[in-house]
PDB file of C-alpha atoms in Angstrom:
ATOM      1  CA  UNK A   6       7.088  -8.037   5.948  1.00 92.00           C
ATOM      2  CA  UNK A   7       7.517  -6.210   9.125  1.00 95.00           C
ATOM      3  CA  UNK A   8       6.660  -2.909   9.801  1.00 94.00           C
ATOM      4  CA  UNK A   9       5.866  -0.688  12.726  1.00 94.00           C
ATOM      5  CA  UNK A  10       3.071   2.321  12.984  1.00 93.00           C
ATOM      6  CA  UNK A  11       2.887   4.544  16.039  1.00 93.00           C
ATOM      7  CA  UNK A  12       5.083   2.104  17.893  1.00 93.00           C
ATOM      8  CA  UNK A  13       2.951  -1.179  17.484  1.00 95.00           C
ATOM      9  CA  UNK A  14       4.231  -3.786  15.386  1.00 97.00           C
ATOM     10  CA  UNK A  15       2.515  -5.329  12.345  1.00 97.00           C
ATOM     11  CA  UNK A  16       3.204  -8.540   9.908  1.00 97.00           C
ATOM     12  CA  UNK A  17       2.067  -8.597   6.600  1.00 97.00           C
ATOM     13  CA  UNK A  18       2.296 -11.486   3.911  1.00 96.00           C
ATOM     14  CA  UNK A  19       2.179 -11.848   0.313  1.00 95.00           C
ATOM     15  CA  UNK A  20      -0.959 -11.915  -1.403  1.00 96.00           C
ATOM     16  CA  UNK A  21      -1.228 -14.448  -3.673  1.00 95.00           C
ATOM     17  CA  UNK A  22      -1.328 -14.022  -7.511  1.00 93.00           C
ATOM     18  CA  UNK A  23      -4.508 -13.388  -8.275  1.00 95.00           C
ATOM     19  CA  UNK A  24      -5.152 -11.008  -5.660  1.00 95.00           C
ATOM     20  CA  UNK A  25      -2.071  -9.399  -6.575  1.00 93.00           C
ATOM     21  CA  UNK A  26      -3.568  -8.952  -9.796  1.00 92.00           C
ATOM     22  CA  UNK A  27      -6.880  -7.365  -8.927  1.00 93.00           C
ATOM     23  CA  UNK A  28      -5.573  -5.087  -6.765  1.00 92.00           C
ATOM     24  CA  UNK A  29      -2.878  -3.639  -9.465  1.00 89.00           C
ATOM     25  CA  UNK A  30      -6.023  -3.054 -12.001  1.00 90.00           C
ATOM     26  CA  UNK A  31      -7.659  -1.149  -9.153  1.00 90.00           C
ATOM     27  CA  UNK A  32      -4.734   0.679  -8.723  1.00 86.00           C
ATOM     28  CA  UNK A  33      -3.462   1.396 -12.352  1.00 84.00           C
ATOM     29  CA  UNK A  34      -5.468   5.345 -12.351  1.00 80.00           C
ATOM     30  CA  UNK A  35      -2.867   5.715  -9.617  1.00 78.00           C
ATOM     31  CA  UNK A  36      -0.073   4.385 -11.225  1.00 74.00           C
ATOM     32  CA  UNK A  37      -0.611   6.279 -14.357  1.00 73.00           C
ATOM     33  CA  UNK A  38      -1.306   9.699 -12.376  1.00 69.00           C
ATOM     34  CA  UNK A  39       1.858   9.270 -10.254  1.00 67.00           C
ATOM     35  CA  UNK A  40       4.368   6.884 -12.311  1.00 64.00           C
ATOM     36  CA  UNK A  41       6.142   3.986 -10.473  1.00 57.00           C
ATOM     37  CA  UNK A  42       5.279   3.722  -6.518  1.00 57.00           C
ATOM     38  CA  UNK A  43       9.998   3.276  -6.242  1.00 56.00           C
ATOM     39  CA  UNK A  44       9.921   6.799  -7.753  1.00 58.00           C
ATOM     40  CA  UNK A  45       7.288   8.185  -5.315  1.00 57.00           C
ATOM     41  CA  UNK A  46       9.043   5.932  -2.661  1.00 57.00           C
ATOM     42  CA  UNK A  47      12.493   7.741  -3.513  1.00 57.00           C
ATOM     43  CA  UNK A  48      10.595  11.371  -3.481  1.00 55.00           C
ATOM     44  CA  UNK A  49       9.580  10.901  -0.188  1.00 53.00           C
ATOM     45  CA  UNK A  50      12.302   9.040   1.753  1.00 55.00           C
ATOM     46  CA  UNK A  51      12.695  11.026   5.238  1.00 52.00           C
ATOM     47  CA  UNK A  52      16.177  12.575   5.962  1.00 51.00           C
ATOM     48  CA  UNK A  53      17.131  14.711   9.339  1.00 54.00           C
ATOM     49  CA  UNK A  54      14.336  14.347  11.631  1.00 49.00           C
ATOM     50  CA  UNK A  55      12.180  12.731   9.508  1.00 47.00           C
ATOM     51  CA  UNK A  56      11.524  15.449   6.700  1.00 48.00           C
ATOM     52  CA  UNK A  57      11.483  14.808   2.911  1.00 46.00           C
ATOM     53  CA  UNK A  58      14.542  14.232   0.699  1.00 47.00           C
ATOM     54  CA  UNK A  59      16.876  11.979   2.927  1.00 49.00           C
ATOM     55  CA  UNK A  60      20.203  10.985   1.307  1.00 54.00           C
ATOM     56  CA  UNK A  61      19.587   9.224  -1.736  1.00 53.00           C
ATOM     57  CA  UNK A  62      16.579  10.788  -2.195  1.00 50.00           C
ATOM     58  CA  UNK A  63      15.806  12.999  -5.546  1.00 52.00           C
ATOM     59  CA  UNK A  64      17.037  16.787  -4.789  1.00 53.00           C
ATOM     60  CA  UNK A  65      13.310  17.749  -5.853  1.00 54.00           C
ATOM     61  CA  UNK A  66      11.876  15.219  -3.620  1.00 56.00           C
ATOM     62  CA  UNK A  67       9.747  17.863  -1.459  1.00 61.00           C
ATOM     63  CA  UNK A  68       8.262  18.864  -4.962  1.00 67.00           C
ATOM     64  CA  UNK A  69       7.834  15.576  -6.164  1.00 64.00           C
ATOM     65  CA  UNK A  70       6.096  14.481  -3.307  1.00 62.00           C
ATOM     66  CA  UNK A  71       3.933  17.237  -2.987  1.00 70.00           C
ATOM     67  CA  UNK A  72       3.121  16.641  -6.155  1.00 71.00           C
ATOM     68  CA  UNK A  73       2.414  12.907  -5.895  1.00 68.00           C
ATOM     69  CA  UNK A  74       0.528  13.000  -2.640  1.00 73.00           C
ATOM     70  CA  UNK A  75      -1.981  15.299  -4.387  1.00 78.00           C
ATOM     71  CA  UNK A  76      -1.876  13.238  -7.703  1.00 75.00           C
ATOM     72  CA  UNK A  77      -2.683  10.183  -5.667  1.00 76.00           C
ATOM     73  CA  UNK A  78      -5.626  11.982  -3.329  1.00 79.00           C
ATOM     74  CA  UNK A  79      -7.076  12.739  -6.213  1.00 83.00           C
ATOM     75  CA  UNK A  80      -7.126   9.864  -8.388  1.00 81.00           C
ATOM     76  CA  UNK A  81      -8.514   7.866  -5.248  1.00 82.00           C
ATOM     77  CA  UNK A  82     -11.469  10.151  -4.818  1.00 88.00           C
ATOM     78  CA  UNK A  83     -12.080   9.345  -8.262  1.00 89.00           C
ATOM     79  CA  UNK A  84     -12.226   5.607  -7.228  1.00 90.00           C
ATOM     80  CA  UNK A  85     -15.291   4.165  -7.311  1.00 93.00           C
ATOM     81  CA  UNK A  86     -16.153   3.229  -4.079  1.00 94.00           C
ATOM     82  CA  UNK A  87     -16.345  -0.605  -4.847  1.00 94.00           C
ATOM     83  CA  UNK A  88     -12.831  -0.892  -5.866  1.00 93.00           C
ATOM     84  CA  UNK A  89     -11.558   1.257  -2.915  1.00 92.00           C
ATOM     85  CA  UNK A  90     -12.935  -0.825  -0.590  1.00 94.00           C
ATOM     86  CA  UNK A  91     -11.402  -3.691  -2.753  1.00 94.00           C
ATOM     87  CA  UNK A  92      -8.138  -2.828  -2.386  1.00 94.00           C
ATOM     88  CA  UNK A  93      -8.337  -2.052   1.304  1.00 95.00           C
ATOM     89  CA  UNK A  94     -10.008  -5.151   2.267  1.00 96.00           C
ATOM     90  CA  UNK A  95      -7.482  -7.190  -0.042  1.00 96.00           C
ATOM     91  CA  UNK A  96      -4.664  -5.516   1.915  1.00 96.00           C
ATOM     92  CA  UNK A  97      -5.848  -5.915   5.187  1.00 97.00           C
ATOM     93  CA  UNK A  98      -6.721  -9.696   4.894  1.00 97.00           C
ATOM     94  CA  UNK A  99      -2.989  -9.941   4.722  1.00 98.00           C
ATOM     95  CA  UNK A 100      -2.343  -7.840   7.492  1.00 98.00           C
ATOM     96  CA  UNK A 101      -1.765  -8.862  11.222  1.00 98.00           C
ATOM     97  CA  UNK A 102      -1.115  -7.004  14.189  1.00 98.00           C
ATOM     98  CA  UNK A 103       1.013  -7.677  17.428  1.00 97.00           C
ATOM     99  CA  UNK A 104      -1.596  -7.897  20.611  1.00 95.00           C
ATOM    100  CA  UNK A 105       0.389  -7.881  23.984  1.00 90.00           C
ATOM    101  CA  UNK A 106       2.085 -11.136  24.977  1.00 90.00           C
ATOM    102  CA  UNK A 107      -0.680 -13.424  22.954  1.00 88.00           C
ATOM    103  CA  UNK A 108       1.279 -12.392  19.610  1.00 95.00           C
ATOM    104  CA  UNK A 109      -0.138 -11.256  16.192  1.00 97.00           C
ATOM    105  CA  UNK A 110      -3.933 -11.381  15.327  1.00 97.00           C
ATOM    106  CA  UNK A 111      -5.438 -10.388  12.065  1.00 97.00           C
ATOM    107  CA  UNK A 112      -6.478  -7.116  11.429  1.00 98.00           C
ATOM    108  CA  UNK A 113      -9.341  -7.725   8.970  1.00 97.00           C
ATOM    109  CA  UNK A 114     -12.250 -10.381   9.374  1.00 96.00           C
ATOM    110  CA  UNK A 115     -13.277 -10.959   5.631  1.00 93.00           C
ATOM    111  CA  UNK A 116     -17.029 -12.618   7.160  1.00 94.00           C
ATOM    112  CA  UNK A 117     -18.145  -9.361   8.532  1.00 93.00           C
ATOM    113  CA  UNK A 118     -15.454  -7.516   5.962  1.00 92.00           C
ATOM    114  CA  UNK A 119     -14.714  -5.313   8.610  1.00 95.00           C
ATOM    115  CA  UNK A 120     -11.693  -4.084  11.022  1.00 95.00           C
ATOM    116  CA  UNK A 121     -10.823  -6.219  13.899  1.00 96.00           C
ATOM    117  CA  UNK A 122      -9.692  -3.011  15.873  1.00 95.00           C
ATOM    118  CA  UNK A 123     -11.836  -0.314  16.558  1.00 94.00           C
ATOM    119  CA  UNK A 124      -8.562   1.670  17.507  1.00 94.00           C
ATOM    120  CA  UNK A 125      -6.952   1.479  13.429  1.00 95.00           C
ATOM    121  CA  UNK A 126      -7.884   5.189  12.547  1.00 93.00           C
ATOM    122  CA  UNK A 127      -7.518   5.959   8.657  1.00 90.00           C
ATOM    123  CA  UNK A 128      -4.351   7.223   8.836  1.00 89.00           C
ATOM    124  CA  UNK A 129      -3.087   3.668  10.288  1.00 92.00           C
ATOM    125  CA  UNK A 130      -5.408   2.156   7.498  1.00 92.00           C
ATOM    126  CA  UNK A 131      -3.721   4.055   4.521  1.00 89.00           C
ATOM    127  CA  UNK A 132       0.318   3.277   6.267  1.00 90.00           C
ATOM    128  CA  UNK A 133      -0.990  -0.104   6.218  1.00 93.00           C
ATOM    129  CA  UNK A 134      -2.204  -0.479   2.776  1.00 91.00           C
ATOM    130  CA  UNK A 135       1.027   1.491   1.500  1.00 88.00           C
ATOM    131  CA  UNK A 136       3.247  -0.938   2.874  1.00 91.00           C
ATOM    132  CA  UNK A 137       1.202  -3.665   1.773  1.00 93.00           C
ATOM    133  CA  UNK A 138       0.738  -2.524  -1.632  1.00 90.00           C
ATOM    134  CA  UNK A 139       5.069  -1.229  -1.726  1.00 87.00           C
ATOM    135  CA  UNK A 140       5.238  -5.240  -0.910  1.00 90.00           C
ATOM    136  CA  UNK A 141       3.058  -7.174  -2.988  1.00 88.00           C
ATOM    137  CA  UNK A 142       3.127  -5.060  -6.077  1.00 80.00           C
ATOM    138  CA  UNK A 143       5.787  -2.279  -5.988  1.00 71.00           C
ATOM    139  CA  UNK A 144       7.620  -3.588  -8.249  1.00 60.00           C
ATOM    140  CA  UNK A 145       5.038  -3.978 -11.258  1.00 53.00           C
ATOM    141  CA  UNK A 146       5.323  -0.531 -12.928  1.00 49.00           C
ATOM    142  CA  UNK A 147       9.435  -0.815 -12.219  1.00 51.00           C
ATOM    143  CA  UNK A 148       9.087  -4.359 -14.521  1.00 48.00           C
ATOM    144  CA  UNK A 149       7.060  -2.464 -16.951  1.00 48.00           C
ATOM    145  CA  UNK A 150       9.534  -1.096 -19.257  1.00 47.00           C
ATOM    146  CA  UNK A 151      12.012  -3.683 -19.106  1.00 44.00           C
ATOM    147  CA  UNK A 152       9.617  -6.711 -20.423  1.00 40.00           C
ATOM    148  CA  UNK A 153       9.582  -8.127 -23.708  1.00 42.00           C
ATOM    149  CA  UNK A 154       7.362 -10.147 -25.568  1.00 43.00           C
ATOM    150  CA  UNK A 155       9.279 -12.485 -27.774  1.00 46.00           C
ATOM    151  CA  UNK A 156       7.311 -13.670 -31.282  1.00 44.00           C
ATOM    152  CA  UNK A 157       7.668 -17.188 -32.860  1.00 48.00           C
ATOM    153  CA  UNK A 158       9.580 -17.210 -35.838  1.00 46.00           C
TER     154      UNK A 158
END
């Protein structure tokens, strides 16, 4: 997926399965605080000059997102720090950036599990790991309801 943050370009890829996996039961206290990430995607998508509750958007999307920003600060400050850093390093492994004319480098070395950009602040970290996290498992809590288990018979 493509996506740009203050005007430089990024790539990210799927992760695969398993990773997919572990990240979602990192992320589940913030799934169950907030509800499905397309709900708090729809709460917040911008309208005239960027501001909360675009067209399509819920008409109590400035509530709702309110709301869900806070629900979600809170329920990661009540990650342990382990599975924060988890999720952040799973998402940036599968993250890479555009870097002048030699083209896109990753953002994360997993060796020295750190940044390969001193210049990423945190907000650029959590816009990354959003869109990662919108891309690779988005669509889990949306699946949720309409799954069935079928039993032999």
């Amino acid at each position: 997926m493509e996506f740009e943050i203050k005007g430089r370009k990024f790539i990210s890829s799927k992760m695969n399965a398993f990773d997919q996996l572990h990240v979602m039961r990192k992320l589940a206290p913030i799934f169950t605080a907030v509800g499905s990430i397309a709900d708090l995607a729809k709460a917040m998508k911008p309208g005239p000059a960027g501001k909360v509750g675009g067209e399509g958007a819920d008409p109590a999307s400035p509530e709702k997102a309110g709301n869900a920003i806070a629900l979600i600060a809170k329920a990661v400050s009540d990650m342990p720090e382990a599975d924060l850093n988890a999720v952040l390093a799973k998402c940036c492994a599968v993250t890479k950036m555009m870097v002048g004319q030699a083209g896109f480098a990753p953002i994360w070395n997993e060796q020295a599990a750190r940044l390969m950009f001193d210049d990423l602040d945190y907000m650029d970290l959590i816009q990354i790991v959003a869109t990662v996290i919108q891309d690779n498992v988005g669509n889990f809590s949306d699946a949720l309801p309409s799954m069935s288990i079928g039993r032999a018979g």
